[in-house]
CSV table of C-alpha atoms in Angstrom, one decimal:
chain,number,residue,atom,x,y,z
A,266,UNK,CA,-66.3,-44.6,106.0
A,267,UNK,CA,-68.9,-46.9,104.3
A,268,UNK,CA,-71.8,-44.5,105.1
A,269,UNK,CA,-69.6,-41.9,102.7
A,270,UNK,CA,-68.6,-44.4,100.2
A,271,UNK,CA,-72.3,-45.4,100.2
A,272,UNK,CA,-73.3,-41.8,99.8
A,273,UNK,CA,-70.8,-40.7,96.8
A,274,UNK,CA,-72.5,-44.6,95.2
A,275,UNK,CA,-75.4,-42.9,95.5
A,276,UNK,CA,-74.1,-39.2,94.3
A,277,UNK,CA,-72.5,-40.9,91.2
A,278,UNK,CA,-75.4,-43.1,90.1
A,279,UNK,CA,-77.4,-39.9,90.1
A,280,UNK,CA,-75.4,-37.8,88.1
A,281,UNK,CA,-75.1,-40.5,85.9
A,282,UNK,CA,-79.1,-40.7,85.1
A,283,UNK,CA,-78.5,-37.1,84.6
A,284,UNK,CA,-75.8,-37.5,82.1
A,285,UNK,CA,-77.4,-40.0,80.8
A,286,UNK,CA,-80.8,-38.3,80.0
A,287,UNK,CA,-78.9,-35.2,79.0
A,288,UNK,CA,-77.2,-37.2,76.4
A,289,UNK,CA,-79.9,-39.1,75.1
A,290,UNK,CA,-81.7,-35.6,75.1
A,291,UNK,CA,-78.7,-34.3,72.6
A,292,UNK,CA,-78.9,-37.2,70.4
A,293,UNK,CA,-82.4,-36.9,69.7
A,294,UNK,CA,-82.4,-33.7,69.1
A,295,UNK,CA,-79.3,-34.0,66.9
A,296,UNK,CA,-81.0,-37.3,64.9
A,297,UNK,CA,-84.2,-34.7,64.3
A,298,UNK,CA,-81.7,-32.3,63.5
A,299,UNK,CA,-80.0,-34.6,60.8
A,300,UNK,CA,-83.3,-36.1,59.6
A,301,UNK,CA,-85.0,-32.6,58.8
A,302,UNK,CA,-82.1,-32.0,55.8
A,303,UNK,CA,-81.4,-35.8,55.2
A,304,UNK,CA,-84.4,-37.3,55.0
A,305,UNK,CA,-86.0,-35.2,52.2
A,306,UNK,CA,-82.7,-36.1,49.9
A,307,UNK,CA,-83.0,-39.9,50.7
A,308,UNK,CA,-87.0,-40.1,49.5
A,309,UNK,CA,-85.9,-38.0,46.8
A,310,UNK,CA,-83.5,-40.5,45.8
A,311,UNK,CA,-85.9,-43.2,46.0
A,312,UNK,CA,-88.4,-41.3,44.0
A,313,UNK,CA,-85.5,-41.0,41.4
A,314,UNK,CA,-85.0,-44.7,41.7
A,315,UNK,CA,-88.7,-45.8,40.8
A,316,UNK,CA,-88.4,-43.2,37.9
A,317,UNK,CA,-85.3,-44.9,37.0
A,318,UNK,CA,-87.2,-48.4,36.4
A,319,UNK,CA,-89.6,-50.2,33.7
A,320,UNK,CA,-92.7,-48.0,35.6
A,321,UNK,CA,-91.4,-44.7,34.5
A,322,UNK,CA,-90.2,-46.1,31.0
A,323,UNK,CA,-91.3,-43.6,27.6
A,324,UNK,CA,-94.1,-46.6,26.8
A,325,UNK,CA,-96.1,-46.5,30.0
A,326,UNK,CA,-95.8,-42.7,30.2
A,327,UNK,CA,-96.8,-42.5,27.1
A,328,UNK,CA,-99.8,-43.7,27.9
A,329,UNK,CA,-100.7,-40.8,29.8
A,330,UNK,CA,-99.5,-38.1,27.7
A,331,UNK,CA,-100.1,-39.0,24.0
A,332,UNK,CA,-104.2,-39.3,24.7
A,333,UNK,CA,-103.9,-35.7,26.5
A,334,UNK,CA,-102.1,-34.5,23.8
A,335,UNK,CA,-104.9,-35.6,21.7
A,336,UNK,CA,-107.4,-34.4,23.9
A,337,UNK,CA,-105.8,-31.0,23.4
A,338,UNK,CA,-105.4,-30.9,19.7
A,339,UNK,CA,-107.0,-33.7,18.0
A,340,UNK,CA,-105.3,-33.3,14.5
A,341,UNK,CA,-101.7,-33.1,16.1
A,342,UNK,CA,-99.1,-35.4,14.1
A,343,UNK,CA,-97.3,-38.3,15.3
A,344,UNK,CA,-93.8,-36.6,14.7
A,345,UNK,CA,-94.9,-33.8,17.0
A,346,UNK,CA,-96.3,-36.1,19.6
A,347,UNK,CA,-92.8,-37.4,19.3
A,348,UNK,CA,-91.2,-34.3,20.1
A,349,UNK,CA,-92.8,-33.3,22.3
A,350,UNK,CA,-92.2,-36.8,24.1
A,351,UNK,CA,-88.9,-36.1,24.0
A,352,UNK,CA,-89.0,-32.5,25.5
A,353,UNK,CA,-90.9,-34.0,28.1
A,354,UNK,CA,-88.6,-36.3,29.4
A,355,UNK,CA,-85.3,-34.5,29.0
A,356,UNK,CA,-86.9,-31.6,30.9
A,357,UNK,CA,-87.7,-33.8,33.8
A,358,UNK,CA,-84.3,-35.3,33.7
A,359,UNK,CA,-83.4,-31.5,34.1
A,360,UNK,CA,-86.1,-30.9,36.9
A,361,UNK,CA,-85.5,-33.9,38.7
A,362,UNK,CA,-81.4,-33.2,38.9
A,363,UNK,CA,-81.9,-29.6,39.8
A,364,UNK,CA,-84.2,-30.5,42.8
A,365,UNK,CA,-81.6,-33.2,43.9
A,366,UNK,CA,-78.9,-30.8,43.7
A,367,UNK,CA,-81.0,-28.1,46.0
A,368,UNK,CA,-82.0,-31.1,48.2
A,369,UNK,CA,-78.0,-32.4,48.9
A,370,UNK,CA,-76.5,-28.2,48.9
A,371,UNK,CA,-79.5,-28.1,51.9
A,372,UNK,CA,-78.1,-31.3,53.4
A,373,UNK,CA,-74.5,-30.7,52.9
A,374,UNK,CA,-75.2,-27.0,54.4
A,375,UNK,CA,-76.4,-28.4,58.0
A,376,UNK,CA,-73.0,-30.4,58.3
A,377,UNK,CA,-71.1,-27.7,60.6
A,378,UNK,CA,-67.8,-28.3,59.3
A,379,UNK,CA,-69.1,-27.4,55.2
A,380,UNK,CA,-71.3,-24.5,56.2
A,381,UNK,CA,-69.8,-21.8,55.2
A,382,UNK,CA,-67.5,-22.7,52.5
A,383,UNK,CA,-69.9,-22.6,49.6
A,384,UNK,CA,-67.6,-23.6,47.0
A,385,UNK,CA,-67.1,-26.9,48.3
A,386,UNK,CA,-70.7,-27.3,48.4
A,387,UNK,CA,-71.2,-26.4,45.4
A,388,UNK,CA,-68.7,-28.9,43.8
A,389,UNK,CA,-69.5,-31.7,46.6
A,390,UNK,CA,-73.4,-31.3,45.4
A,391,UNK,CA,-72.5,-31.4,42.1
A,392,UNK,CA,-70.2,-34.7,41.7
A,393,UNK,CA,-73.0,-36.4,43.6
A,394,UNK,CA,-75.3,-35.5,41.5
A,395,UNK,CA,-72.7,-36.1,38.7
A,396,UNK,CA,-72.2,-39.6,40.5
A,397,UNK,CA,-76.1,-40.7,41.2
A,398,UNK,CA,-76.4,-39.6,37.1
A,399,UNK,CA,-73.9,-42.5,36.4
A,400,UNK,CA,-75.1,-45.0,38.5
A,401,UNK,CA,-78.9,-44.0,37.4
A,402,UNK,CA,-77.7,-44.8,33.7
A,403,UNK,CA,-75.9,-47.5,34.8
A,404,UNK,CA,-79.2,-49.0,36.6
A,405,UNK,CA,-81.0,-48.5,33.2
A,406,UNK,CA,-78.8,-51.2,31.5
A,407,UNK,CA,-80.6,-53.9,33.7
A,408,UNK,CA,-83.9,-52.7,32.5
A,409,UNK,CA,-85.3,-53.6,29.1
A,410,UNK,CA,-87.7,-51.0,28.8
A,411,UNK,CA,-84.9,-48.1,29.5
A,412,UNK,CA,-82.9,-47.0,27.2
A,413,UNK,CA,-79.3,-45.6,29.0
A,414,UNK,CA,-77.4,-42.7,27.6
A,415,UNK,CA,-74.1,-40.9,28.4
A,416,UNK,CA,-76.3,-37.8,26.9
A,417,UNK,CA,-78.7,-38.4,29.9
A,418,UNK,CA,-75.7,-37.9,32.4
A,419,UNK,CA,-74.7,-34.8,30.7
A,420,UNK,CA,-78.7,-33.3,30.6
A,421,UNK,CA,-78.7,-34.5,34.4
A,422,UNK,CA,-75.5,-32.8,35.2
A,423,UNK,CA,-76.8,-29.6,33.5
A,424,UNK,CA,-80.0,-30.0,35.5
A,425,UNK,CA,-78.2,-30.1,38.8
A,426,UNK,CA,-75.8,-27.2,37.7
A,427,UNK,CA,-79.1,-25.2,36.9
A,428,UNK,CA,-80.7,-25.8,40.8
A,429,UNK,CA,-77.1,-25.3,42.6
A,430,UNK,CA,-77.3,-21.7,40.7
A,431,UNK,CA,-80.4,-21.1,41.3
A,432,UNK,CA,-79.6,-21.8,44.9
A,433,UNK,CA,-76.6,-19.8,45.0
A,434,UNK,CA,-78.7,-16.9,43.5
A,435,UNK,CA,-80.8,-17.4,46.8
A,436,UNK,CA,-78.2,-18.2,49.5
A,437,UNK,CA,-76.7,-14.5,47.9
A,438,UNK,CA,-80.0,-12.3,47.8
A,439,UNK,CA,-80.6,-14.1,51.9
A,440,UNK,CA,-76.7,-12.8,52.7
A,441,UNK,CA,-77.4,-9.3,51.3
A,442,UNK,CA,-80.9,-9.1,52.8
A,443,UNK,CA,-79.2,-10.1,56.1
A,444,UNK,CA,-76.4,-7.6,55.9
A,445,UNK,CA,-79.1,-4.5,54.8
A,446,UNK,CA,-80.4,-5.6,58.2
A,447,UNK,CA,-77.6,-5.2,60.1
A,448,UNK,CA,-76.3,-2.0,58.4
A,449,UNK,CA,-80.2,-0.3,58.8
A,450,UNK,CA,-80.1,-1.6,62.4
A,451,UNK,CA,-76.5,-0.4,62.8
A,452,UNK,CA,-77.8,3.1,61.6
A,453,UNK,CA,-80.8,2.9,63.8
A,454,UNK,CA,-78.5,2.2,66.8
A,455,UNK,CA,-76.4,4.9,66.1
A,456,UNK,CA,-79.3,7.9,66.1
């Protein structure tokens, strides 16, 4: 009897390694998993976050842009090197958002449960965006050299409305190229 109870001791602790290593397997793979569409959105974020502070501010980028300006057309006015300033920096506030909204639809799309209902995507990508707007603005008030502006949300919230269509327009033009597939293979089969 103690030779058997020794011998199922010895039968469990070995299945348990296995579990064990099977497990550990599964979570590493899962944590790579969750890294490869997380991790890009959360360095994204911090990139926003620096851009957000006095490093990024219009008078240390200016810095950079007015002399090329002037290196590309030395007689160029100040009101026009102001304009263009501005075009700049609202155009990045587009980029940025739209790039942050492709980055948390890709993130949002490797959760299991959200996968394939696009429309919740699509609105849970855009109120974070929508969300990390307001609390980007918000962050600008503690910074003297940023100006914050409920006009900024709304040029964000465009931005990320403009990459969430443009990756709609993809997700829709993979889905139809995926179906032509089938159907051609489909056809193939059938002759």
């Amino acid at each position: 009897m103690v030779a058997v109870v020794r011998k199922l001791a010895i039968l469990l602790n070995h299945l348990q390694r296995i579990l064990v290593s099977q497990l550990s397997t599964v979570a590493t793979t899962e944590m790579r998993r969750s890294l490869k569409y997380w991790l890009p959105l959360l360095i994204w974020l911090g990139v926003m976050f620096v851009g957000s502070t006095n490093l990024m501010s219009s008078e240390h980028t200016s810095r950079y842009i007015v002399p090329f300006l002037l290196w590309l057309k030395p007689g160029i006015s100040p009101n026009t090197i102001w304009i263009i300033l501005v075009v700049v920096r609202k155009c990045a506030h587009v980029i940025e958002y739209a790039i942050l909204a492709l980055l948390l639809w890709r993130a949002l799309r490797s959760v299991p449960v959200l996968r394939a209902k696009t429309a919740i995507l699509f609105g849970a990508a855009l109120l974070g965006c929508a969300l990390f707007a307001t609390s980007d603005e918000f962050h600008q008030t503690f910074v003297k050299s940023r100006t914050p502006s409920v006009r900024d949300v709304f040029l964000d919230i465009a931005g990320a409305l403009v990459g969430l269509l443009i990756g709609a327009n993809f997700k829709h033009r993979d889905s139809k190229k995926c179906r032509q597939t089938i159907e051609t293979q489909f056809m193939d089969a059938q002759l």
